[in-house]
mmCIF file of C-alpha atoms and ligand atoms in Angstrom:
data_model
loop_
_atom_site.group_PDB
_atom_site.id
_atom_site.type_symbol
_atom_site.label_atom_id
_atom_site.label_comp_id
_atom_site.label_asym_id
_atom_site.label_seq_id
_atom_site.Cartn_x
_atom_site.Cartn_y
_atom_site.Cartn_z
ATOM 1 C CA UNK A 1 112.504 86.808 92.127
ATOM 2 C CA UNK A 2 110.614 89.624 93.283
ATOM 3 C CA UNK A 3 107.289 89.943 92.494
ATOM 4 C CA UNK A 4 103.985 90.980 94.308
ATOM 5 C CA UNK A 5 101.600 89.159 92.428
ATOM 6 C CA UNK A 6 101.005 85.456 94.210
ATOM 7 C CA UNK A 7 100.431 83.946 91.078
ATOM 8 C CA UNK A 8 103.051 84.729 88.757
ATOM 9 C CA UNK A 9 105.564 84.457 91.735
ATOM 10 C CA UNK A 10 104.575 81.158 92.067
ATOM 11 C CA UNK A 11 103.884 79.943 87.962
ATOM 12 C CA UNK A 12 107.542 81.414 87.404
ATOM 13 C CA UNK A 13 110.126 79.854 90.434
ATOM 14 C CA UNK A 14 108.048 76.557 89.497
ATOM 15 C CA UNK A 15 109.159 77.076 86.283
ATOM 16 C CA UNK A 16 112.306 77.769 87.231
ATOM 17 C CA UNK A 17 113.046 75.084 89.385
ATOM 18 C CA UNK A 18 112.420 72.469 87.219
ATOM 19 C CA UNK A 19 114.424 74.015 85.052
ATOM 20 C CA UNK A 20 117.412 73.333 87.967
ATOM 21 C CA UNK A 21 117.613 76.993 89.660
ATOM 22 C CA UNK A 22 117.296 77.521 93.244
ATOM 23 C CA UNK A 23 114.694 80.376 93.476
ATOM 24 C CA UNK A 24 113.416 82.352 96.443
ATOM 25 C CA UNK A 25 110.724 84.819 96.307
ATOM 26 C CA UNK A 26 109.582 88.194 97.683
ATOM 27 C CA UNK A 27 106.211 89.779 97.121
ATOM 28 C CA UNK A 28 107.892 92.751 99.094
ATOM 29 C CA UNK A 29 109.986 95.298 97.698
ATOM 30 C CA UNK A 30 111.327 96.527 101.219
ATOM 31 C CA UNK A 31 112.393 92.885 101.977
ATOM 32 C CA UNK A 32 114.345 92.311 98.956
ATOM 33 C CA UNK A 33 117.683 93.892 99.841
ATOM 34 C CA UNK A 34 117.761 92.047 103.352
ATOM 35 C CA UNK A 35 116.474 88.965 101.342
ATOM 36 C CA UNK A 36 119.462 89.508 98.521
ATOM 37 C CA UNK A 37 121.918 89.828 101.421
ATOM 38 C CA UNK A 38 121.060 86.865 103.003
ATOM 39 C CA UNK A 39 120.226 84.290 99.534
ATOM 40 C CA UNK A 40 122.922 85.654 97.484
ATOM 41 C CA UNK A 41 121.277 85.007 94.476
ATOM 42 C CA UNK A 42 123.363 84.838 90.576
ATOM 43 C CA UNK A 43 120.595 86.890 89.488
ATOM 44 C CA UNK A 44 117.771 89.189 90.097
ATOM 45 C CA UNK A 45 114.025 89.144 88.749
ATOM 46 C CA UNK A 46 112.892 92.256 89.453
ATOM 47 C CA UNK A 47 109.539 93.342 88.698
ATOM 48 C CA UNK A 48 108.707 97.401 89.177
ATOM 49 C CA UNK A 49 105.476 97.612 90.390
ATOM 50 C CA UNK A 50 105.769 96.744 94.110
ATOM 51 C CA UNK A 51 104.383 97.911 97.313
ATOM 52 C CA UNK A 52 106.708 99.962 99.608
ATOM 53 C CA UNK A 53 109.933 100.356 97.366
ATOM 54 C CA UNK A 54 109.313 99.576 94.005
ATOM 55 C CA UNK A 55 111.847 97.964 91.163
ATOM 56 C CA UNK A 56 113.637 101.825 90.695
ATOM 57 C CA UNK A 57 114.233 102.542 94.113
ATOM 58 C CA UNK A 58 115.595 98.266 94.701
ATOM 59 C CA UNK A 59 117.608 99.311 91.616
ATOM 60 C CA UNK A 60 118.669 102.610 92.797
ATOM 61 C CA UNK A 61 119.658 100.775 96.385
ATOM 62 C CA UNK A 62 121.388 98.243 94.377
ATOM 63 C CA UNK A 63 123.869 101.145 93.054
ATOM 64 C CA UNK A 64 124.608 102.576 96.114
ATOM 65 C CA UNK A 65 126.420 99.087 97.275
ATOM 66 C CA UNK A 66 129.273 97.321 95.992
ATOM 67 C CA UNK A 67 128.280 94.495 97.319
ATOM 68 C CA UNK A 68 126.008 94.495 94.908
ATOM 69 C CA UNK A 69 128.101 94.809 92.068
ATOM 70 C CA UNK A 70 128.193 91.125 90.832
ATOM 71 C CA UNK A 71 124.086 90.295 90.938
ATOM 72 C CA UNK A 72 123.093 90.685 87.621
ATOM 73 C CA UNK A 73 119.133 92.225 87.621
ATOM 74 C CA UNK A 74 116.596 91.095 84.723
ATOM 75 C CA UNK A 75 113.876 93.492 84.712
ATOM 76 C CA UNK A 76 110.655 91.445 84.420
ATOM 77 C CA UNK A 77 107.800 94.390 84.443
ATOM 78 C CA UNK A 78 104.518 95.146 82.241
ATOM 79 C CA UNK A 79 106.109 98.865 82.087
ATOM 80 C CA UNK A 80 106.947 98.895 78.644
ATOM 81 C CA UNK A 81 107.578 102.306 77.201
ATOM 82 C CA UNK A 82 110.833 102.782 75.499
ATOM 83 C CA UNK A 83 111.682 105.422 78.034
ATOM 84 C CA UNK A 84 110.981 102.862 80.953
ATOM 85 C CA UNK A 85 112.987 100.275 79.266
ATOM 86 C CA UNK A 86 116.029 102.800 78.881
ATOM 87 C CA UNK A 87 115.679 103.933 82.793
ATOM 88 C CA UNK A 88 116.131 99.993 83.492
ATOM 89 C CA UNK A 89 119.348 99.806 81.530
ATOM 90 C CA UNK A 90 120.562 102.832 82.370
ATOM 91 C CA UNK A 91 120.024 101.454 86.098
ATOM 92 C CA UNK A 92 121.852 98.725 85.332
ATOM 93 C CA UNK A 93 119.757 95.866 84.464
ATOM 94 C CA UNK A 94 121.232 93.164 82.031
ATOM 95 C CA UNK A 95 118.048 92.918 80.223
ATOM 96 C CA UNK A 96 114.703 93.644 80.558
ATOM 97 C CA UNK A 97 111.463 92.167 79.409
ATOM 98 C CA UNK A 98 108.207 93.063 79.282
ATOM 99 C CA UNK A 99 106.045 90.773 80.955
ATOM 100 C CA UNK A 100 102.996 90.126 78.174
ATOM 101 C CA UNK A 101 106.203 89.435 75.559
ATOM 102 C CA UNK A 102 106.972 86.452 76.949
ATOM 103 C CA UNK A 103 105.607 83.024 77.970
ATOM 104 C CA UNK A 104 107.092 81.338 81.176
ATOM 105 C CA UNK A 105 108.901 79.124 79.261
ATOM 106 C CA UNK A 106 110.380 82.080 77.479
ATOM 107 C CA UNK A 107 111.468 83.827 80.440
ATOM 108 C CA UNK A 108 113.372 80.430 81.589
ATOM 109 C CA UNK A 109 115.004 80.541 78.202
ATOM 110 C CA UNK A 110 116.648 84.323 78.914
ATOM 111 C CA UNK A 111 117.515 83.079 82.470
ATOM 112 C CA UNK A 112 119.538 80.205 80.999
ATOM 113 C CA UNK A 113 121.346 82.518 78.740
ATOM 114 C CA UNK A 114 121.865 84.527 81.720
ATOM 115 C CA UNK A 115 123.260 82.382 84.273
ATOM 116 C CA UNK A 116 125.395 80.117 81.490
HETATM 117 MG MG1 LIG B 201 103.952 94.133 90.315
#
């Protein structure tokens, strides 16, 4: 999960892990695709609003390498304009939700679908 806000980083991979998934964190967008490398997560929680690269420019990076190909990347952002929403799909995300939409338990629900 990447997210730069301490708390929800930390009130969603609680969540998540006692739900049963393994989850690491990053608060820092430039230390994601290092961190993806290395973790080889199933899945990607990618928020957009991030210091140094932020959630287009991880998915943009993402693109470039095929070694990418397989992670599937849930957009988790309070951006919620239509036309942000599209840009996420059309970068490839599997889904996208917008943040205030969803409670945690919510979001565990769409990463069980996910990862099924
Ligand atoms: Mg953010």
């Amino acid at each position: 999960m990447v997210e730069d806000d301490p708390f929800l980083a930390d009130i969603y991979s609680q969540k998540l892990e006692k739900a049963g998934f393994n989850v690491g964190t990053e608060t820092d967008g430039s230390k994601v695709l290092n961190a993806i490398k290395e973790q080889k997560p199933e899945l990607l929680i990618l928020d957009i609003v991030l210091p140094k690269l932020d959630g287009w420019e991880i998915l943009e990076e993402l693109n470039k390498d095929s070694k990418f190909a397989a992670l599937k990347v849930m957009v988790f952002s309070n951006l919620g304009q239509k036309a942000e929403v599209e840009k996420g799909m059309k970068l490839g995300a599997v889904k996208y939700l917008i943040k205030s939409d969803y409670t945690p338990s919510e979001v565990v629900e769409e990463v069980k679908k996910l990862l099924k």
